Amino acid sequence: MSRKVALQELESAVHQAFESCRHIEGGQNAHYIPYLANVDPSLFGISLCSTDGHIISVGNTDYRLGIESVSKVPTAILVLRQLGAEALLQKIGADATGLPFNSIFAILLENHRPSTPLVNAGAISACSLVQPTGNPEKKWQAIVENMTDLMGSAPKLIDELYRSESTTNFENRSIAWLLKDYGRIYDDPELSLDLYTRQCSLGVTAEQLAVCASTIANDGTNPVTGKPLFDAALSPKILSLMASVGFYQHSGDWLYSTGLPAKTGVGGAIIGVVPGLFGICAFAPPLDDAGNSVKAQAALRFVMEQLDLNVFSNAAVELER
Ligand code: GLN
C-alpha cells in the first residue's frame, strides 16, 4: 500500500516552513563576487512544483536571483541529452569530491579528472562538451534553450553579475587551463570558462527553478508545459550526481539529515527533487562555510520532515491526483 500526499499537505508544509524559518539568522552573502555581496540578505522564498504541475509559492519567489552553481544541473542534463550517460562518466566523472566547489586539490586527487559536472572543474568541462564544438554562439544558445525548456520560461542574463564574475574568476581560469593540460577540456579553454561564467550569471526565479527540479522529478517531462525533454532513465543519473556532491564538503551530512537529493548555488538558491512527487526551490542569500544557503537548507529540511519524506525510505509515497 502506498501513502498518498495531497496538494493541501504540500501547501501547508511550504507555508509552515516559511513561517518557521523566516527569522533564522546566520551565514553571509557570497563575498567573493561583488554583485552577490550586495544583494539584500533578507530575501527569502520557497516554491514547490508538483509533478502534476501545481505551483505553491511563498515569499520572494519572483525575485531574479543569480542561478550560480544550480546551473550545473541543467548543463549536466544538456550533456546527458547530447552525448549520453556513458560519455559523461568517461569524460567528466560522477564522483563526490568531499572538497570545496573550486578545489584544485580535488582534480589532483582524482588523477587529473574533474570528478563530477556539479563542481566548478566538471562544470567548465561540461561547458566544453556542449555541442556544437567550437561555436560559442550556438553553444550558448543550446545552454539557454535547454534551461528554458526545463524551467518552462527563459532565464535572463544579469549583466552586472556577469561583469562582476568575469573580472574576479581567476581561480576558475586556473582550473580551466589545468584541465586543458590534463586533456579534460574538450573545446577552447577560454571559451568554455566564459560559457560557465555566463551560465552562472543567469537570472532566474525560485519558481522557475522549482519547475526545473520538478521536470527531473517527473522523469524528464516538464510538468507545466507538458513537453518531454529527456529520457526517464536519465533522472536517476541526475539525482545520483546531486545526492553525492550537491552540497560539496557537506553533501553527506545534508543527505543523512534530510534524505533529499539537492543542489546549491552561491546566489542562495537550493533545488531539491523528490522523484514522482515534486521539485522544490528555497532561496535566501546568506551562506554557510561551504557556500550553501543557511535559511534555504532549514526550509527544505523542514518540508521533508513535515511530509515525512526521504528518498532512501522504502515507504511508497505518491501524489494524490
Ligand atoms: N560562479 C560561482 C563560482 O564559480 C559558482 C559557485 C557556486 O555557486 N558554488 O565560483
CSV table of C-alpha atoms and ligand atoms in Angstrom, one decimal:
chain,number,residue,atom,x,y,z
A,1,MET,CA,0.0,0.0,0.0
A,2,SER,CA,1.3,3.4,-0.9
A,3,ARG,CA,0.7,6.6,1.1
A,4,LYS,CA,-0.9,9.4,-0.8
A,5,VAL,CA,0.2,13.0,-0.4
A,6,ALA,CA,-2.5,15.6,-1.1
A,7,LEU,CA,-1.7,19.0,-2.6
A,8,GLN,CA,-3.0,20.7,0.6
A,9,GLU,CA,-0.4,18.9,2.6
A,10,LEU,CA,2.3,20.2,0.3
A,11,GLU,CA,0.8,23.7,0.5
A,12,SER,CA,0.7,23.6,4.3
A,13,ALA,CA,4.3,22.2,4.6
A,14,VAL,CA,5.7,25.0,2.4
A,15,HIS,CA,3.8,27.8,4.3
A,16,GLN,CA,4.8,26.4,7.7
A,17,ALA,CA,8.5,26.1,6.6
A,18,PHE,CA,8.4,29.7,5.5
A,19,GLU,CA,6.9,30.9,8.8
A,20,SER,CA,9.2,28.8,11.0
A,21,CYS,CA,12.4,29.6,9.1
A,22,ARG,CA,11.9,33.3,8.2
A,23,HIS,CA,13.7,34.6,11.3
A,24,ILE,CA,16.7,32.3,11.1
A,25,GLU,CA,19.9,34.3,11.3
A,26,GLY,CA,23.4,33.3,10.3
A,27,GLY,CA,25.6,33.0,7.3
A,28,GLN,CA,26.8,35.7,4.9
A,29,ASN,CA,26.3,36.5,1.3
A,30,ALA,CA,28.9,35.2,-1.2
A,31,HIS,CA,31.6,37.8,-0.5
A,32,TYR,CA,34.0,36.9,-3.3
A,33,ILE,CA,31.6,38.0,-6.1
A,34,PRO,CA,30.9,41.8,-5.6
A,35,TYR,CA,27.4,41.7,-7.1
A,36,LEU,CA,26.2,38.9,-4.8
A,37,ALA,CA,27.8,40.5,-1.7
A,38,ASN,CA,25.4,43.5,-2.2
A,39,VAL,CA,22.2,41.5,-2.7
A,40,ASP,CA,19.5,42.1,0.1
A,41,PRO,CA,20.3,39.4,2.7
A,42,SER,CA,16.7,39.3,4.0
A,43,LEU,CA,15.2,38.0,0.7
A,44,PHE,CA,13.6,34.6,1.3
A,45,GLY,CA,11.2,32.4,-0.7
A,46,ILE,CA,10.1,28.9,-1.3
A,47,SER,CA,8.5,27.4,-4.4
A,48,LEU,CA,7.3,23.9,-4.9
A,49,CYS,CA,6.1,22.4,-8.2
A,50,SER,CA,4.3,19.1,-8.0
A,51,THR,CA,4.7,16.6,-10.8
A,52,ASP,CA,1.1,17.3,-11.9
A,53,GLY,CA,2.1,20.9,-12.5
A,54,HIS,CA,0.8,22.8,-9.4
A,55,ILE,CA,3.0,25.5,-8.1
A,56,ILE,CA,3.0,26.6,-4.5
A,57,SER,CA,5.0,29.8,-3.7
A,58,VAL,CA,5.6,31.9,-0.7
A,59,GLY,CA,7.9,34.9,-0.1
A,60,ASN,CA,10.3,36.4,-2.7
A,61,THR,CA,9.8,33.7,-5.3
A,62,ASP,CA,9.7,36.1,-8.3
A,63,TYR,CA,13.0,37.8,-7.4
A,64,ARG,CA,15.6,37.4,-10.2
A,65,LEU,CA,18.4,35.7,-8.3
A,66,GLY,CA,21.8,34.6,-9.7
A,67,ILE,CA,21.5,30.9,-10.6
A,68,GLU,CA,25.2,30.3,-10.0
A,69,SER,CA,26.0,26.6,-9.3
A,70,VAL,CA,22.4,25.5,-9.6
A,71,SER,CA,23.1,26.0,-13.4
A,72,LYS,CA,25.5,23.0,-13.2
A,73,VAL,CA,22.4,20.7,-13.1
A,74,PRO,CA,20.8,21.9,-16.3
A,75,THR,CA,24.1,21.9,-18.2
A,76,ALA,CA,24.8,18.3,-17.0
A,77,ILE,CA,21.4,17.4,-18.3
A,78,LEU,CA,22.3,19.0,-21.6
A,79,VAL,CA,25.5,17.0,-21.9
A,80,LEU,CA,23.5,13.8,-21.0
A,81,ARG,CA,20.9,14.7,-23.7
A,82,GLN,CA,23.6,15.4,-26.3
A,83,LEU,CA,26.2,12.8,-25.5
A,84,GLY,CA,24.6,10.2,-23.2
A,85,ALA,CA,25.2,8.8,-19.7
A,86,GLU,CA,28.4,6.8,-20.5
A,87,ALA,CA,30.2,9.8,-22.2
A,88,LEU,CA,29.5,12.0,-19.1
A,89,LEU,CA,31.0,9.3,-16.8
A,90,GLN,CA,34.1,8.7,-19.0
A,91,LYS,CA,34.8,12.3,-19.9
A,92,ILE,CA,34.0,14.1,-16.6
A,93,GLY,CA,33.1,11.5,-13.9
A,94,ALA,CA,30.3,11.1,-11.3
A,95,ASP,CA,32.3,11.1,-8.1
A,96,ALA,CA,31.9,13.1,-4.9
A,97,THR,CA,34.9,15.3,-4.2
A,98,GLY,CA,34.3,16.0,-0.5
A,99,LEU,CA,36.0,19.3,-1.1
A,100,PRO,CA,35.0,22.9,-1.8
A,101,PHE,CA,33.4,23.7,-5.2
A,102,ASN,CA,36.5,25.4,-6.6
A,103,SER,CA,39.1,22.8,-5.3
A,104,ILE,CA,42.2,22.3,-7.4
A,105,PHE,CA,43.3,19.6,-5.0
A,106,ALA,CA,40.2,17.5,-5.9
A,107,ILE,CA,41.4,17.4,-9.5
A,108,LEU,CA,44.8,16.2,-8.5
A,109,LEU,CA,43.4,13.6,-6.1
A,110,GLU,CA,41.1,12.2,-8.8
A,111,ASN,CA,44.1,11.5,-11.1
A,112,HIS,CA,43.6,14.7,-13.0
A,113,ARG,CA,39.8,14.2,-13.6
A,114,PRO,CA,37.2,16.9,-13.0
A,115,SER,CA,35.2,14.3,-10.8
A,116,THR,CA,31.6,15.5,-11.5
A,117,PRO,CA,29.8,18.1,-13.5
A,118,LEU,CA,28.5,19.6,-10.3
A,119,VAL,CA,31.8,21.2,-9.1
A,120,ASN,CA,33.5,24.1,-10.9
A,121,ALA,CA,36.1,21.9,-12.7
A,122,GLY,CA,33.5,19.4,-14.0
A,123,ALA,CA,31.1,22.2,-14.9
A,124,ILE,CA,33.7,24.0,-17.0
A,125,SER,CA,34.5,20.6,-18.6
A,126,ALA,CA,30.7,20.1,-19.2
A,127,CYS,CA,30.5,23.5,-21.0
A,128,SER,CA,33.4,22.4,-23.2
A,129,LEU,CA,31.5,19.3,-24.1
A,130,VAL,CA,28.3,21.1,-25.1
A,131,GLN,CA,27.7,20.8,-28.9
A,132,PRO,CA,28.4,22.2,-31.4
A,133,THR,CA,32.2,22.3,-30.5
A,134,GLY,CA,34.0,25.5,-31.5
A,135,ASN,CA,30.8,27.6,-31.9
A,136,PRO,CA,30.3,29.9,-28.9
A,137,GLU,CA,27.0,31.4,-30.1
A,138,LYS,CA,25.4,28.1,-30.8
A,139,LYS,CA,26.7,26.5,-27.6
A,140,TRP,CA,25.3,29.4,-25.6
A,141,GLN,CA,22.0,29.1,-27.4
A,142,ALA,CA,21.9,25.3,-26.6
A,143,ILE,CA,22.6,26.1,-22.9
A,144,VAL,CA,19.9,28.7,-22.7
A,145,GLU,CA,17.3,26.8,-24.7
A,146,ASN,CA,17.8,23.7,-22.5
A,147,MET,CA,17.4,25.7,-19.4
A,148,THR,CA,14.3,27.4,-20.8
A,149,ASP,CA,12.7,24.0,-21.6
A,150,LEU,CA,13.5,22.7,-18.2
A,151,MET,CA,12.0,25.7,-16.4
A,152,GLY,CA,9.2,26.4,-18.8
A,153,SER,CA,10.3,30.0,-19.3
A,154,ALA,CA,13.5,31.8,-20.2
A,155,PRO,CA,16.3,32.9,-17.9
A,156,LYS,CA,17.8,36.4,-18.3
A,157,LEU,CA,21.4,37.3,-18.1
A,158,ILE,CA,22.2,39.7,-15.2
A,159,ASP,CA,24.9,41.8,-17.0
A,160,GLU,CA,26.3,43.3,-13.8
A,161,LEU,CA,26.7,39.8,-12.2
A,162,TYR,CA,28.4,38.6,-15.4
A,163,ARG,CA,30.8,41.5,-15.4
A,164,SER,CA,31.4,41.0,-11.6
A,165,GLU,CA,32.3,37.4,-12.1
A,166,SER,CA,34.3,37.8,-15.3
A,167,THR,CA,36.6,40.2,-13.6
A,168,THR,CA,37.2,38.1,-10.5
A,169,ASN,CA,37.2,34.5,-11.7
A,170,PHE,CA,41.0,33.9,-11.5
A,171,GLU,CA,40.6,30.5,-9.7
A,172,ASN,CA,38.2,29.2,-12.3
A,173,ARG,CA,40.6,30.4,-15.1
A,174,SER,CA,43.4,28.3,-13.4
A,175,ILE,CA,41.1,25.3,-13.2
A,176,ALA,CA,40.2,25.6,-16.9
A,177,TRP,CA,43.9,25.7,-18.0
A,178,LEU,CA,44.9,22.9,-15.6
A,179,LEU,CA,42.1,20.7,-17.0
A,180,LYS,CA,43.3,21.6,-20.5
A,181,ASP,CA,46.7,20.3,-19.6
A,182,TYR,CA,45.1,17.0,-18.4
A,183,GLY,CA,43.1,16.6,-21.6
A,184,ARG,CA,39.8,17.2,-19.8
A,185,ILE,CA,38.7,20.3,-21.7
A,186,TYR,CA,37.1,19.3,-25.0
A,187,ASP,CA,36.9,22.8,-26.6
A,188,ASP,CA,38.8,26.0,-26.3
A,189,PRO,CA,39.5,26.6,-22.5
A,190,GLU,CA,38.7,30.4,-22.5
A,191,LEU,CA,35.5,29.8,-24.4
A,192,SER,CA,34.5,27.0,-22.0
A,193,LEU,CA,35.3,29.2,-19.0
A,194,ASP,CA,33.3,32.1,-20.4
A,195,LEU,CA,30.3,29.9,-21.1
A,196,TYR,CA,30.5,28.6,-17.5
A,197,THR,CA,30.8,32.2,-16.1
A,198,ARG,CA,27.9,33.4,-18.2
A,199,GLN,CA,25.6,30.5,-17.3
A,200,CYS,CA,26.3,31.2,-13.6
A,201,SER,CA,25.2,34.8,-14.2
A,202,LEU,CA,21.8,33.9,-15.5
A,203,GLY,CA,18.9,35.4,-13.5
A,204,VAL,CA,16.1,33.1,-12.6
A,205,THR,CA,13.3,33.0,-10.0
A,206,ALA,CA,12.8,30.4,-7.3
A,207,GLU,CA,9.6,29.5,-9.1
A,208,GLN,CA,11.4,28.8,-12.4
A,209,LEU,CA,13.9,26.6,-10.5
A,210,ALA,CA,11.1,24.6,-8.8
A,211,VAL,CA,9.7,23.8,-12.3
A,212,CYS,CA,13.2,22.7,-13.4
A,213,ALA,CA,13.5,20.4,-10.4
A,214,SER,CA,10.0,19.1,-11.0
A,215,THR,CA,11.0,18.2,-14.6
A,216,ILE,CA,13.6,15.9,-13.1
A,217,ALA,CA,11.1,14.5,-10.6
A,218,ASN,CA,8.7,13.9,-13.5
A,219,ASP,CA,11.0,11.6,-15.5
A,220,GLY,CA,12.1,14.3,-17.9
A,221,THR,CA,8.8,15.8,-18.9
A,222,ASN,CA,8.1,19.4,-17.9
A,223,PRO,CA,5.0,19.2,-15.7
A,224,VAL,CA,3.9,22.7,-16.5
A,225,THR,CA,4.4,22.8,-20.3
A,226,GLY,CA,3.9,19.1,-20.8
A,227,LYS,CA,7.0,19.0,-23.1
A,228,PRO,CA,9.0,15.8,-22.9
A,229,LEU,CA,12.7,16.8,-22.7
A,230,PHE,CA,14.8,13.8,-21.8
A,231,ASP,CA,14.7,10.0,-21.3
A,232,ALA,CA,13.3,8.9,-18.0
A,233,ALA,CA,16.4,6.7,-17.5
A,234,LEU,CA,18.4,9.9,-17.1
A,235,SER,CA,16.6,11.2,-14.0
A,236,PRO,CA,18.3,8.7,-11.6
A,237,LYS,CA,21.7,9.6,-13.1
A,238,ILE,CA,21.0,13.3,-12.4
A,239,LEU,CA,19.8,12.6,-8.9
A,240,SER,CA,22.9,10.5,-8.1
A,241,LEU,CA,25.1,13.4,-9.1
A,242,MET,CA,23.0,15.8,-6.9
A,243,ALA,CA,23.0,13.4,-4.0
A,244,SER,CA,26.7,12.7,-4.0
A,245,VAL,CA,28.0,16.3,-4.3
A,246,GLY,CA,25.2,18.8,-4.3
A,247,PHE,CA,26.5,20.4,-1.0
A,248,TYR,CA,30.2,20.0,-1.7
A,249,GLN,CA,32.1,19.1,1.5
A,250,HIS,CA,28.7,18.9,3.4
A,251,SER,CA,26.9,16.6,1.0
A,252,GLY,CA,26.9,13.5,3.2
A,253,ASP,CA,25.7,15.5,6.3
A,254,TRP,CA,22.9,17.0,4.2
A,255,LEU,CA,21.8,13.7,2.7
A,256,TYR,CA,22.0,12.0,6.1
A,257,SER,CA,19.8,14.6,7.8
A,258,THR,CA,17.2,15.2,5.0
A,259,GLY,CA,17.2,12.3,2.5
A,260,LEU,CA,16.8,14.9,-0.2
A,261,PRO,CA,19.0,15.0,-3.4
A,262,ALA,CA,19.6,18.7,-3.8
A,263,LYS,CA,21.9,21.3,-5.4
A,264,THR,CA,23.0,24.6,-4.1
A,265,GLY,CA,24.3,27.8,-5.6
A,266,VAL,CA,26.2,30.8,-4.0
A,267,GLY,CA,23.3,33.1,-5.2
A,268,GLY,CA,21.4,31.5,-2.3
A,269,ALA,CA,19.1,29.0,-4.2
A,270,ILE,CA,18.8,25.3,-3.5
A,271,ILE,CA,16.8,22.9,-5.6
A,272,GLY,CA,15.6,19.6,-4.3
A,273,VAL,CA,13.9,16.7,-6.1
A,274,VAL,CA,11.6,14.0,-4.7
A,275,PRO,CA,11.1,11.6,-7.6
A,276,GLY,CA,7.5,11.2,-8.6
A,277,LEU,CA,6.2,13.9,-6.2
A,278,PHE,CA,7.7,17.3,-6.7
A,279,GLY,CA,10.6,19.7,-7.3
A,280,ILE,CA,11.3,22.4,-4.8
A,281,CYS,CA,13.5,25.5,-4.6
A,282,ALA,CA,14.2,27.6,-1.5
A,283,PHE,CA,16.2,30.8,-1.7
A,284,ALA,CA,17.9,33.1,0.8
A,285,PRO,CA,21.3,34.8,0.1
A,286,PRO,CA,23.3,34.2,3.4
A,287,LEU,CA,25.6,31.1,3.0
A,288,ASP,CA,27.4,28.7,5.3
A,289,ASP,CA,31.1,28.0,5.0
A,290,ALA,CA,30.6,25.6,2.0
A,291,GLY,CA,28.6,28.2,0.1
A,292,ASN,CA,25.2,26.7,0.8
A,293,SER,CA,22.2,28.9,1.9
A,294,VAL,CA,21.6,28.7,5.6
A,295,LYS,CA,17.9,29.6,5.6
A,296,ALA,CA,17.1,27.6,2.4
A,297,GLN,CA,18.7,24.5,4.0
A,298,ALA,CA,16.5,24.9,7.0
A,299,ALA,CA,13.4,25.4,4.9
A,300,LEU,CA,13.9,22.3,2.8
A,301,ARG,CA,14.7,20.2,5.9
A,302,PHE,CA,11.5,21.4,7.4
A,303,VAL,CA,9.4,20.4,4.4
A,304,MET,CA,11.0,16.9,4.2
A,305,GLU,CA,10.4,16.3,8.0
A,306,GLN,CA,6.9,17.8,7.9
A,307,LEU,CA,5.9,15.5,5.0
A,308,ASP,CA,7.8,12.5,6.4
A,309,LEU,CA,9.7,12.0,3.1
A,310,ASN,CA,13.1,10.5,2.5
A,311,VAL,CA,14.3,9.1,-0.9
A,312,PHE,CA,16.1,6.3,1.0
A,313,SER,CA,13.0,5.2,2.8
A,314,ASN,CA,11.1,2.1,1.5
A,315,ALA,CA,7.8,3.7,2.1
A,316,ALA,CA,6.0,4.1,-1.2
A,317,VAL,CA,4.5,7.6,-1.5
A,318,GLU,CA,2.6,9.0,-4.4
A,319,LEU,CA,0.8,12.2,-5.3
A,320,GLU,CA,-3.0,12.2,-4.8
A,321,ARG,CA,-4.3,13.3,-8.2
B,1,GLN,N1,30.1,31.2,-10.2
B,1,GLN,C1,30.5,30.6,-9.0
B,1,GLN,C2,31.9,30.2,-9.0
B,1,GLN,O1,32.4,29.7,-10.0
B,1,GLN,C3,29.6,29.5,-8.6
B,1,GLN,C4,29.9,28.8,-7.3
B,1,GLN,C5,28.8,28.2,-6.6
B,1,GLN,O2,27.6,28.6,-6.8
B,1,GLN,N2,29.0,27.3,-5.7
B,1,GLN,O3,32.6,30.4,-8.0
